[in-house]
């Protein structure tokens, strides 16, 4: 049996990082050698997340120690905090998948939507980690930026229409885990149950990813909604194309695009997020009305929308089978 | 104290009719004199719905008996079954609010989306029961067609833009009670929890109501989604107007439209369905991006989307204060 | 029309106090003249709780001002913080219903389960506010201690057996609102959904109330469990009696006890918490096996378990009809 | 690589059988060769259960064909329907794990709680499939009766106390999947959400399993409650022992009993069902008050409470590692 590749997960106490730790831990070709946390350092991972069964104690982040222990790292810090950690690990030669927004956008876009960039010199080498769009670049990359969960679903619903779309309305429905582990008024059970609400109606940062990936010619309206579920995300995309496509024409484009994709299922009826829960799959459905193409994509926001896709990226970067550890 | 007006609820075993029975029962100026049910006839209403506290036994529907007992009726049958019951009650002189689709549409639209109409002679006298659009007609009507829940929310988000809108995407999120009381694979708890899915993506009948009420000039795309909640409905509307409106311009239109509406709250932040649960209120929010006006309306699908609005209609038809029994 | 009695709600930002404010606000014989809050002072109540529709701004607590504005107060502070506020209001002559634990127990019990008492001189005048057990005393009281939600349900399941019970196991299932408005790891939607867990298995303070109210002769085992719902509480009580009772004998005791109780429904099948949601009712069911009497009581923890019962107490204290404002 | 053992799943359209099909399908040493269904025969399994990914078409049950295709079978029919199917497969020499109640009880107990037995001649050879109690017998068995979900959790909480317990109250909280796939009034989302209720308060069949497994000396009170979650089950057990045990003494018994159990985790704080979701683990906690030992066990009702445990049994029967395919 081949040596397993040592991997660290930085920021393993949050929902995305915790799942990433579990996925690396159970991965046949990877060896989870270290997990770190900021406020939860010192705690065993499986006390916080018993069902993930990761028996390591979370450490403070020390890039030198991580460099001794690991050849690759999955960084699951919030944006802004992520960039310096990524830079420190890249300096020490580790391959990195970063789950934050810090390396998803070109500098101009990033600084417009977020803040001054903490490690702008690395932006050039970062690859946007959506394998369905950038597989070959990811294979060659040392730094991959994991796409946002909303963007992942929206792009998988939209990419086959990229050349023809002129106008897109993206209406996202996301589960509460997407809001992160922090206990807030919004994530309180009593607020979130029996409720749906739109948020960030005046512009969501994830729309910047869509603009960048779809190219300049398409007008994008993007609104996210919080729905009472734990994990799961649905992107409903209402697309004007030039020329207008019939249902069959639209479907043919999707069939071509996704014929060989290991994690995208083109299905014959509207997707249910429950059908992709705790899996790295994306279920996509496309149809058309007299006016528009309608495309829907369902993912688990923590899996294909975050940690699962990060491991898919890691597999590509490390020359492993793309689906390994994810099925 | 004035005599209370005797009212019957036909089809009181379903979710909408059951709530209607409760609302009539507790109404200061109405007297609930009879409730009927089809398969549950013979059962006490408060055995089926203990929290509504209606202590009547549900009878088989007999229009002659109802005519002896009541001056007005709320009919909560499914479409197609409703029309003959409504006709029988109208013949006997009762004022009727019908919750089904049977009298919402002109005959051509109805027969395109549903089936041959069972009582076409009554279509002409029926008024579409959205008080915010047809208050004076409802006051004079003997037959009012309660709007669909999806249409109610969508129209309240769209009506102030009616003259300017050229294209509308309506993305509905509705709770499971909207699917009715019948136990099906879709309404099973295990199917509905931790899930979101679009449905009727190839055309939802409620879009016919929007077309009719908004007029011919506007292109409508309409998709409904099921979300894991009991009661609640959010309409997210993405509107292209001619000319394009700023946020302030759009807001001014809504302020004008809803300044005196007793049940519409124009609010300053995105609406939450939980904030209108078990109430007849509609919370509306409007904003704009560079390209579109975005309007959101949250209602309780069983209240403002069905039985609450029916009582609001009844109040108007009977010369009672519009909000009586609903606050 | 009679003058309405001015009432203040102290601590109206928490779940119990907020509902209390709404109930006083809508009460036909009471006038909500002031609401206070600690960290949320300065905010309008209906911004925090839109569905309650209380249009007052929450003030800092100033007992002199409250004494100018109100003749009675509902205090909804956490225990320990409540006692000084209650004392300040009692000094100024207001009648008070306190929702905290501070005046529920005799001093010895209180200091064993909680901490040194902040206003021990008032303990003697406080009446335990369960009308089904202490109605006449409540009528004469100036200070009433609202029972805990768990205790309310458990006692309503147990009181008819008080003279005969020798051993009781109380297994409580409570919704998340019972844990309060504070956002914590436990109240995070992602933690609470799709989950059940026991808590405080080594002794819950509410068992002290049971001991006190049931008398010394009965052995009590008490465990509470958190279940994924917003509002609602079920007490399942497994009771050994001396002598053992048949189902019919047990039922006869309950019928006698609850024949005239306005808020207790003795029913013929196991109670569902959903049937008492947003109501002040308690649904009770009693049966027996060969060995034990089984008694179940369902309430809404925020209504009959807190604010609803407080208003019921207030009605009694103020000489109003007991059910006024609660139906 | 060793030949994989061909296994059929009979009744794969229900929740338990469907999960069983998935577990056999993904099992490294088993080969899922056939799935059958009664009303869903002819449908592909992964159309009904997309997330399980079983790409077989469900057949009508034909024991001869099954015998050609498989050496072992997992039968997931309802009780009464199961016995003849099991008999047919045993006649043809297959090893069988039956998920129904048909072979869990001795004939006298079965016919008291259920109905006349359909295959009484097989009762003698059936082993009660709780590996923690009957591992060696299961290894030698050709027919194993999978324990009920309630019984599994309760027994894992009680077995270490078996010799000392004199009286037990078992209070079960179970998710809605435990009620099966049939769409009923009880399993409707609108009924089940925001609700808790006891059911079968006059005697639950699963208590017969407890009596049989715990022996005659212990008095058992058993009540199950439905709670709003999909998968998950908690047994709260209130145990009188002779002599009474301290927390430490009770814990020592549990440590001894479960030291080497691969699927039982003895933990230091009350168990959460969410922590065992979609896993075959049981988390157990034991403590004591002055009067009683309190023991809690959390499982996933479909995994350790049904299909997962069935595969654990199958592993034992077939000489495979006990945990294979389950971690």
mmCIF file of C-alpha atoms in Angstrom, chain C:
data_model
loop_
_atom_site.group_PDB
_atom_site.id
_atom_site.type_symbol
_atom_site.label_atom_id
_atom_site.label_comp_id
_atom_site.label_asym_id
_atom_site.label_seq_id
_atom_site.Cartn_x
_atom_site.Cartn_y
_atom_site.Cartn_z
ATOM 1 C CA UNK C 1 -66.390 51.213 29.729
ATOM 2 C CA UNK C 2 -64.357 50.738 32.881
ATOM 3 C CA UNK C 3 -60.940 52.312 33.249
ATOM 4 C CA UNK C 4 -58.198 49.917 32.214
ATOM 5 C CA UNK C 5 -55.567 49.044 34.813
ATOM 6 C CA UNK C 6 -52.063 50.255 33.932
ATOM 7 C CA UNK C 7 -49.477 47.451 33.882
ATOM 8 C CA UNK C 8 -45.750 47.418 33.142
ATOM 9 C CA UNK C 9 -43.677 44.527 31.857
ATOM 10 C CA UNK C 10 -40.135 44.441 33.224
ATOM 11 C CA UNK C 11 -37.734 42.468 31.042
ATOM 12 C CA UNK C 12 -39.796 42.486 27.888
ATOM 13 C CA UNK C 13 -36.982 41.527 25.532
ATOM 14 C CA UNK C 14 -36.805 37.876 26.555
ATOM 15 C CA UNK C 15 -39.216 35.290 25.200
ATOM 16 C CA UNK C 16 -41.444 35.176 28.288
ATOM 17 C CA UNK C 17 -41.535 38.902 28.877
ATOM 18 C CA UNK C 18 -42.149 39.659 25.234
ATOM 19 C CA UNK C 19 -45.185 37.434 25.153
ATOM 20 C CA UNK C 20 -46.306 38.942 28.447
ATOM 21 C CA UNK C 21 -46.105 42.406 26.905
ATOM 22 C CA UNK C 22 -48.240 41.281 23.981
ATOM 23 C CA UNK C 23 -50.837 39.679 26.257
ATOM 24 C CA UNK C 24 -51.111 42.755 28.456
ATOM 25 C CA UNK C 25 -51.202 44.973 25.368
ATOM 26 C CA UNK C 26 -54.162 43.102 23.876
ATOM 27 C CA UNK C 27 -55.936 42.578 27.206
ATOM 28 C CA UNK C 28 -59.348 44.271 27.313
ATOM 29 C CA UNK C 29 -59.005 45.389 30.955
ATOM 30 C CA UNK C 30 -55.293 46.120 31.114
ATOM 31 C CA UNK C 31 -53.272 48.940 29.640
ATOM 32 C CA UNK C 32 -49.624 48.277 28.819
ATOM 33 C CA UNK C 33 -47.980 51.501 29.934
ATOM 34 C CA UNK C 34 -44.301 50.599 29.967
ATOM 35 C CA UNK C 35 -41.899 47.912 28.857
ATOM 36 C CA UNK C 36 -38.307 47.694 30.017
ATOM 37 C CA UNK C 37 -35.277 45.750 28.895
ATOM 38 C CA UNK C 38 -31.704 45.458 30.007
ATOM 39 C CA UNK C 39 -29.468 45.145 26.957
ATOM 40 C CA UNK C 40 -32.164 46.093 24.450
ATOM 41 C CA UNK C 41 -33.323 49.312 26.140
ATOM 42 C CA UNK C 42 -33.968 51.976 23.531
ATOM 43 C CA UNK C 43 -35.290 49.549 20.919
ATOM 44 C CA UNK C 44 -38.915 49.383 19.930
ATOM 45 C CA UNK C 45 -40.541 46.186 21.054
ATOM 46 C CA UNK C 46 -42.137 45.502 17.680
ATOM 47 C CA UNK C 47 -38.781 45.681 15.936
ATOM 48 C CA UNK C 48 -37.591 42.765 18.059
ATOM 49 C CA UNK C 49 -40.954 40.972 17.984
ATOM 50 C CA UNK C 50 -42.898 42.166 14.942
ATOM 51 C CA UNK C 51 -45.619 39.574 15.283
ATOM 52 C CA UNK C 52 -46.531 40.756 18.778
ATOM 53 C CA UNK C 53 -47.266 44.256 17.547
ATOM 54 C CA UNK C 54 -46.333 46.100 20.731
ATOM 55 C CA UNK C 55 -45.509 49.618 19.616
ATOM 56 C CA UNK C 56 -43.647 50.781 22.733
ATOM 57 C CA UNK C 57 -39.973 51.557 23.156
ATOM 58 C CA UNK C 58 -38.245 49.512 25.828
ATOM 59 C CA UNK C 59 -36.842 51.637 28.628
ATOM 60 C CA UNK C 60 -34.174 51.129 31.241
ATOM 61 C CA UNK C 61 -35.733 49.883 34.447
ATOM 62 C CA UNK C 62 -36.459 52.784 36.829
ATOM 63 C CA UNK C 63 -38.794 51.710 39.628
ATOM 64 C CA UNK C 64 -39.910 55.263 40.378
ATOM 65 C CA UNK C 65 -41.009 55.839 36.817
ATOM 66 C CA UNK C 66 -42.688 52.465 36.659
ATOM 67 C CA UNK C 67 -44.541 53.276 39.883
ATOM 68 C CA UNK C 68 -45.862 56.434 38.234
ATOM 69 C CA UNK C 69 -47.004 54.538 35.201
ATOM 70 C CA UNK C 70 -48.384 51.273 36.538
ATOM 71 C CA UNK C 71 -50.353 49.673 39.328
ATOM 72 C CA UNK C 72 -49.095 46.189 38.618
ATOM 73 C CA UNK C 73 -46.081 44.652 36.952
ATOM 74 C CA UNK C 74 -45.037 41.460 35.354
ATOM 75 C CA UNK C 75 -41.332 40.876 36.008
ATOM 76 C CA UNK C 76 -39.543 38.641 33.539
ATOM 77 C CA UNK C 77 -35.941 38.853 34.619
ATOM 78 C CA UNK C 78 -33.708 35.830 35.164
ATOM 79 C CA UNK C 79 -33.541 34.562 38.711
ATOM 80 C CA UNK C 80 -31.295 36.568 41.043
ATOM 81 C CA UNK C 81 -31.775 39.675 38.893
ATOM 82 C CA UNK C 82 -35.496 39.482 39.536
ATOM 83 C CA UNK C 83 -35.560 39.710 43.334
ATOM 84 C CA UNK C 84 -34.233 43.293 43.662
ATOM 85 C CA UNK C 85 -36.511 44.528 40.893
ATOM 86 C CA UNK C 86 -39.484 42.859 42.524
ATOM 87 C CA UNK C 87 -38.528 44.326 45.885
ATOM 88 C CA UNK C 88 -38.259 47.820 44.394
ATOM 89 C CA UNK C 89 -41.705 47.538 42.838
ATOM 90 C CA UNK C 90 -43.310 46.044 45.923
ATOM 91 C CA UNK C 91 -41.891 48.895 48.020
ATOM 92 C CA UNK C 92 -43.668 51.296 45.713
ATOM 93 C CA UNK C 93 -46.925 49.432 46.164
ATOM 94 C CA UNK C 94 -47.265 47.618 42.841
ATOM 95 C CA UNK C 95 -48.775 44.182 42.632
ATOM 96 C CA UNK C 96 -46.226 41.913 41.012
ATOM 97 C CA UNK C 97 -46.172 38.628 39.172
ATOM 98 C CA UNK C 98 -42.594 37.439 38.951
ATOM 99 C CA UNK C 99 -41.697 34.903 36.285
ATOM 100 C CA UNK C 100 -38.340 33.965 37.757
ATOM 101 C CA UNK C 101 -37.578 31.296 40.329
ATOM 102 C CA UNK C 102 -36.803 33.874 43.013
ATOM 103 C CA UNK C 103 -40.065 33.639 44.914
ATOM 104 C CA UNK C 104 -41.234 30.144 44.068
ATOM 105 C CA UNK C 105 -39.466 28.321 46.891
ATOM 106 C CA UNK C 106 -39.092 28.664 50.607
ATOM 107 C CA UNK C 107 -35.755 30.183 51.538
ATOM 108 C CA UNK C 108 -34.047 26.949 52.486
ATOM 109 C CA UNK C 109 -34.970 25.262 49.217
ATOM 110 C CA UNK C 110 -34.100 28.343 47.189
ATOM 111 C CA UNK C 111 -30.662 28.724 48.689
ATOM 112 C CA UNK C 112 -29.937 25.037 48.286
ATOM 113 C CA UNK C 113 -30.741 25.073 44.541
ATOM 114 C CA UNK C 114 -29.864 28.636 43.605
ATOM 115 C CA UNK C 115 -27.842 31.085 45.683
ATOM 116 C CA UNK C 116 -28.241 33.442 48.666
ATOM 117 C CA UNK C 117 -31.571 35.172 48.248
ATOM 118 C CA UNK C 118 -31.539 38.856 47.350
ATOM 119 C CA UNK C 119 -34.821 39.790 49.037
ATOM 120 C CA UNK C 120 -35.619 37.117 51.618
ATOM 121 C CA UNK C 121 -38.058 39.387 53.468
ATOM 122 C CA UNK C 122 -40.488 39.048 50.569
ATOM 123 C CA UNK C 123 -40.506 35.267 50.359
ATOM 124 C CA UNK C 124 -43.169 35.028 53.034
ATOM 125 C CA UNK C 125 -45.705 37.087 51.139
ATOM 126 C CA UNK C 126 -45.202 35.356 47.794
ATOM 127 C CA UNK C 127 -47.800 32.885 46.587
ATOM 128 C CA UNK C 128 -46.947 30.062 44.172
ATOM 129 C CA UNK C 129 -48.848 31.090 41.093
ATOM 130 C CA UNK C 130 -50.456 27.874 39.948
ATOM 131 C CA UNK C 131 -54.164 28.774 39.992
ATOM 132 C CA UNK C 132 -55.210 25.150 39.872
ATOM 133 C CA UNK C 133 -53.544 24.706 43.280
ATOM 134 C CA UNK C 134 -53.623 28.140 44.914
ATOM 135 C CA UNK C 135 -56.414 30.137 43.335
ATOM 136 C CA UNK C 136 -57.743 31.765 46.470
ATOM 137 C CA UNK C 137 -54.344 32.700 47.796
ATOM 138 C CA UNK C 138 -53.440 34.221 44.442
ATOM 139 C CA UNK C 139 -56.602 36.322 44.581
ATOM 140 C CA UNK C 140 -55.429 37.830 47.866
ATOM 141 C CA UNK C 141 -51.759 38.102 46.966
ATOM 142 C CA UNK C 142 -49.673 41.145 46.142
ATOM 143 C CA UNK C 143 -46.733 39.062 44.976
ATOM 144 C CA UNK C 144 -47.133 35.922 42.931
ATOM 145 C CA UNK C 145 -44.313 33.686 41.765
ATOM 146 C CA UNK C 146 -45.069 32.230 38.364
ATOM 147 C CA UNK C 147 -44.238 28.512 38.368
ATOM 148 C CA UNK C 148 -41.552 27.128 36.104
ATOM 149 C CA UNK C 149 -42.744 25.732 32.792
ATOM 150 C CA UNK C 150 -41.641 22.193 33.616
ATOM 151 C CA UNK C 151 -43.261 22.378 37.040
ATOM 152 C CA UNK C 152 -46.509 23.713 35.657
ATOM 153 C CA UNK C 153 -46.971 20.792 33.306
ATOM 154 C CA UNK C 154 -45.737 18.221 35.792
ATOM 155 C CA UNK C 155 -47.941 19.523 38.581
ATOM 156 C CA UNK C 156 -51.035 19.597 36.398
ATOM 157 C CA UNK C 157 -50.340 15.945 35.598
ATOM 158 C CA UNK C 158 -49.693 15.093 39.234
ATOM 159 C CA UNK C 159 -51.889 17.193 41.496
ATOM 160 C CA UNK C 160 -54.963 14.945 41.362
ATOM 161 C CA UNK C 161 -52.715 12.119 42.583
ATOM 162 C CA UNK C 162 -51.044 14.149 45.295
ATOM 163 C CA UNK C 163 -52.543 12.301 48.236
ATOM 164 C CA UNK C 164 -51.786 8.853 46.843
ATOM 165 C CA UNK C 165 -48.499 9.172 44.989
ATOM 166 C CA UNK C 166 -45.452 7.626 46.612
ATOM 167 C CA UNK C 167 -43.017 7.695 43.720
ATOM 168 C CA UNK C 168 -42.916 9.763 40.557
ATOM 169 C CA UNK C 169 -40.736 9.766 37.474
ATOM 170 C CA UNK C 170 -41.173 13.000 35.516
ATOM 171 C CA UNK C 171 -39.758 12.960 31.995
ATOM 172 C CA UNK C 172 -40.040 16.394 30.372
ATOM 173 C CA UNK C 173 -39.760 17.185 26.669
ATOM 174 C CA UNK C 174 -39.373 20.875 26.057
ATOM 175 C CA UNK C 175 -39.012 23.114 23.021
ATOM 176 C CA UNK C 176 -35.999 25.324 22.451
ATOM 177 C CA UNK C 177 -37.691 28.569 23.486
ATOM 178 C CA UNK C 178 -37.484 27.161 27.008
ATOM 179 C CA UNK C 179 -33.738 27.695 26.869
ATOM 180 C CA UNK C 180 -34.244 31.426 26.482
ATOM 181 C CA UNK C 181 -33.381 34.006 23.900
ATOM 182 C CA UNK C 182 -29.633 33.928 24.394
ATOM 183 C CA UNK C 183 -27.802 32.556 21.373
ATOM 184 C CA UNK C 184 -25.672 29.639 22.537
ATOM 185 C CA UNK C 185 -24.158 26.487 21.128
ATOM 186 C CA UNK C 186 -27.220 24.592 22.376
ATOM 187 C CA UNK C 187 -29.784 26.921 20.830
ATOM 188 C CA UNK C 188 -28.036 27.106 17.437
ATOM 189 C CA UNK C 189 -30.395 25.736 14.813
ATOM 190 C CA UNK C 190 -27.781 23.273 13.593
ATOM 191 C CA UNK C 191 -27.428 21.823 17.106
ATOM 192 C CA UNK C 192 -31.091 21.714 17.951
ATOM 193 C CA UNK C 193 -32.673 20.429 14.757
ATOM 194 C CA UNK C 194 -32.910 16.686 14.195
ATOM 195 C CA UNK C 195 -31.837 16.121 17.782
ATOM 196 C CA UNK C 196 -33.115 15.090 21.201
ATOM 197 C CA UNK C 197 -31.016 15.105 24.347
ATOM 198 C CA UNK C 198 -31.535 14.933 28.089
ATOM 199 C CA UNK C 199 -29.979 17.738 30.138
ATOM 200 C CA UNK C 200 -29.359 18.481 33.797
ATOM 201 C CA UNK C 201 -29.593 14.762 34.431
ATOM 202 C CA UNK C 202 -27.996 15.200 37.833
ATOM 203 C CA UNK C 203 -30.824 17.315 39.225
ATOM 204 C CA UNK C 204 -32.985 20.035 37.758
ATOM 205 C CA UNK C 205 -34.011 23.000 39.859
ATOM 206 C CA UNK C 206 -37.602 22.603 38.861
ATOM 207 C CA UNK C 207 -37.791 19.379 40.862
ATOM 208 C CA UNK C 208 -37.574 21.545 43.993
ATOM 209 C CA UNK C 209 -40.899 23.078 43.041
ATOM 210 C CA UNK C 210 -42.405 19.639 42.680
ATOM 211 C CA UNK C 211 -41.150 18.562 46.084
ATOM 212 C CA UNK C 212 -42.542 21.680 47.669
ATOM 213 C CA UNK C 213 -45.935 21.430 45.989
ATOM 214 C CA UNK C 214 -46.418 17.686 46.246
ATOM 215 C CA UNK C 215 -45.294 17.427 49.862
ATOM 216 C CA UNK C 216 -42.620 15.373 51.498
ATOM 217 C CA UNK C 217 -43.985 11.893 51.120
ATOM 218 C CA UNK C 218 -43.244 11.399 47.463
ATOM 219 C CA UNK C 219 -39.990 10.307 45.865
ATOM 220 C CA UNK C 220 -39.321 12.346 42.713
ATOM 221 C CA UNK C 221 -37.078 11.620 39.754
ATOM 222 C CA UNK C 222 -37.028 14.452 37.264
ATOM 223 C CA UNK C 223 -35.219 14.758 33.929
ATOM 224 C CA UNK C 224 -35.749 17.302 31.157
ATOM 225 C CA UNK C 225 -35.059 16.751 27.459
ATOM 226 C CA UNK C 226 -34.599 19.256 24.675
ATOM 227 C CA UNK C 227 -36.561 18.500 21.499
ATOM 228 C CA UNK C 228 -36.559 20.290 18.153
ATOM 229 C CA UNK C 229 -39.551 22.523 18.417
ATOM 230 C CA UNK C 230 -40.031 26.201 19.072
ATOM 231 C CA UNK C 231 -42.785 26.336 21.724
ATOM 232 C CA UNK C 232 -44.278 23.372 23.537
ATOM 233 C CA UNK C 233 -43.694 21.172 26.554
ATOM 234 C CA UNK C 234 -44.849 17.698 27.468
ATOM 235 C CA UNK C 235 -44.581 16.200 30.942
ATOM 236 C CA UNK C 236 -44.775 12.397 31.018
ATOM 237 C CA UNK C 237 -45.327 11.257 34.588
ATOM 238 C CA UNK C 238 -44.960 7.670 35.750
ATOM 239 C CA UNK C 239 -46.602 7.450 39.154
ATOM 240 C CA UNK C 240 -46.684 4.756 41.792
ATOM 241 C CA UNK C 241 -49.686 5.229 44.050
ATOM 242 C CA UNK C 242 -50.661 3.654 47.295
ATOM 243 C CA UNK C 243 -53.065 1.944 46.730
ATOM 244 C CA UNK C 244 -52.612 1.263 43.025
ATOM 245 C CA UNK C 245 -55.369 2.789 40.922
ATOM 246 C CA UNK C 246 -57.128 1.414 37.915
ATOM 247 C CA UNK C 247 -57.404 3.579 34.818
ATOM 248 C CA UNK C 248 -60.998 4.384 35.761
ATOM 249 C CA UNK C 249 -60.152 5.270 39.346
ATOM 250 C CA UNK C 250 -57.327 7.510 38.225
ATOM 251 C CA UNK C 251 -59.519 9.128 35.640
ATOM 252 C CA UNK C 252 -62.236 9.791 38.210
ATOM 253 C CA UNK C 253 -59.744 11.669 40.386
ATOM 254 C CA UNK C 254 -58.733 13.831 37.435
ATOM 255 C CA UNK C 255 -62.327 14.504 36.456
ATOM 256 C CA UNK C 256 -63.087 15.714 39.932
ATOM 257 C CA UNK C 257 -59.983 17.871 40.070
ATOM 258 C CA UNK C 258 -60.409 19.517 36.703
ATOM 259 C CA UNK C 259 -64.156 19.673 36.152
ATOM 260 C CA UNK C 260 -64.282 23.446 36.566
ATOM 261 C CA UNK C 261 -60.809 24.418 35.552
ATOM 262 C CA UNK C 262 -61.004 26.921 32.695
ATOM 263 C CA UNK C 263 -57.611 26.073 31.187
ATOM 264 C CA UNK C 264 -57.253 22.345 31.840
ATOM 265 C CA UNK C 265 -58.715 19.917 29.312
ATOM 266 C CA UNK C 266 -58.920 16.324 30.453
ATOM 267 C CA UNK C 267 -58.847 14.383 27.192
ATOM 268 C CA UNK C 268 -59.368 10.818 26.051
ATOM 269 C CA UNK C 269 -56.115 10.218 24.209
ATOM 270 C CA UNK C 270 -52.480 11.201 24.628
ATOM 271 C CA UNK C 271 -51.923 14.956 24.298
ATOM 272 C CA UNK C 272 -50.020 16.634 21.476
ATOM 273 C CA UNK C 273 -48.106 19.805 22.247
ATOM 274 C CA UNK C 274 -49.137 21.190 18.851
ATOM 275 C CA UNK C 275 -52.729 21.269 20.084
ATOM 276 C CA UNK C 276 -51.888 23.838 22.761
ATOM 277 C CA UNK C 277 -49.460 25.950 20.746
ATOM 278 C CA UNK C 278 -49.982 29.654 21.344
ATOM 279 C CA UNK C 279 -52.697 28.980 23.901
ATOM 280 C CA UNK C 280 -52.982 29.006 27.672
ATOM 281 C CA UNK C 281 -54.572 25.577 27.741
ATOM 282 C CA UNK C 282 -53.163 22.446 29.300
ATOM 283 C CA UNK C 283 -54.227 19.109 27.855
ATOM 284 C CA UNK C 284 -54.057 16.253 30.336
ATOM 285 C CA UNK C 285 -54.418 12.521 29.820
ATOM 286 C CA UNK C 286 -54.328 9.829 32.477
ATOM 287 C CA UNK C 287 -54.237 6.071 32.165
ATOM 288 C CA UNK C 288 -52.839 3.146 34.141
ATOM 289 C CA UNK C 289 -50.906 -0.044 33.606
ATOM 290 C CA UNK C 290 -50.819 -2.976 35.979
ATOM 291 C CA UNK C 291 -48.184 -1.173 38.037
ATOM 292 C CA UNK C 292 -48.427 2.536 37.607
ATOM 293 C CA UNK C 293 -50.590 5.492 36.833
ATOM 294 C CA UNK C 294 -49.391 7.319 33.718
ATOM 295 C CA UNK C 295 -50.268 10.981 33.436
ATOM 296 C CA UNK C 296 -49.322 13.310 30.608
ATOM 297 C CA UNK C 297 -49.719 17.073 30.382
ATOM 298 C CA UNK C 298 -49.010 19.265 27.349
ATOM 299 C CA UNK C 299 -48.651 23.032 27.501
ATOM 300 C CA UNK C 300 -47.101 25.858 25.553
ATOM 301 C CA UNK C 301 -44.066 26.618 27.686
ATOM 302 C CA UNK C 302 -44.279 30.361 26.946
ATOM 303 C CA UNK C 303 -48.038 30.588 27.581
ATOM 304 C CA UNK C 304 -49.346 28.340 30.349
ATOM 305 C CA UNK C 305 -45.707 27.723 31.290
ATOM 306 C CA UNK C 306 -44.838 31.417 31.690
ATOM 307 C CA UNK C 307 -46.500 34.564 30.379
ATOM 308 C CA UNK C 308 -50.018 33.234 29.849
ATOM 309 C CA UNK C 309 -50.171 31.886 33.367
ATOM 310 C CA UNK C 310 -48.744 35.165 34.666
ATOM 311 C CA UNK C 311 -51.655 37.017 33.088
ATOM 312 C CA UNK C 312 -54.028 34.419 34.519
ATOM 313 C CA UNK C 313 -52.496 35.205 37.928
ATOM 314 C CA UNK C 314 -52.745 38.928 37.284
ATOM 315 C CA UNK C 315 -56.415 38.554 36.419
ATOM 316 C CA UNK C 316 -57.003 36.828 39.742
ATOM 317 C CA UNK C 317 -54.981 39.387 41.711
ATOM 318 C CA UNK C 318 -56.810 42.292 40.090
ATOM 319 C CA UNK C 319 -60.311 40.871 40.463
ATOM 320 C CA UNK C 320 -60.763 40.378 36.729
ATOM 321 C CA UNK C 321 -62.316 37.319 35.081
ATOM 322 C CA UNK C 322 -59.653 34.635 35.232
ATOM 323 C CA UNK C 323 -59.651 33.906 31.503
ATOM 324 C CA UNK C 324 -59.830 37.474 30.269
ATOM 325 C CA UNK C 325 -57.333 38.273 27.556
ATOM 326 C CA UNK C 326 -56.310 34.655 27.253
ATOM 327 C CA UNK C 327 -58.881 33.133 24.906
#
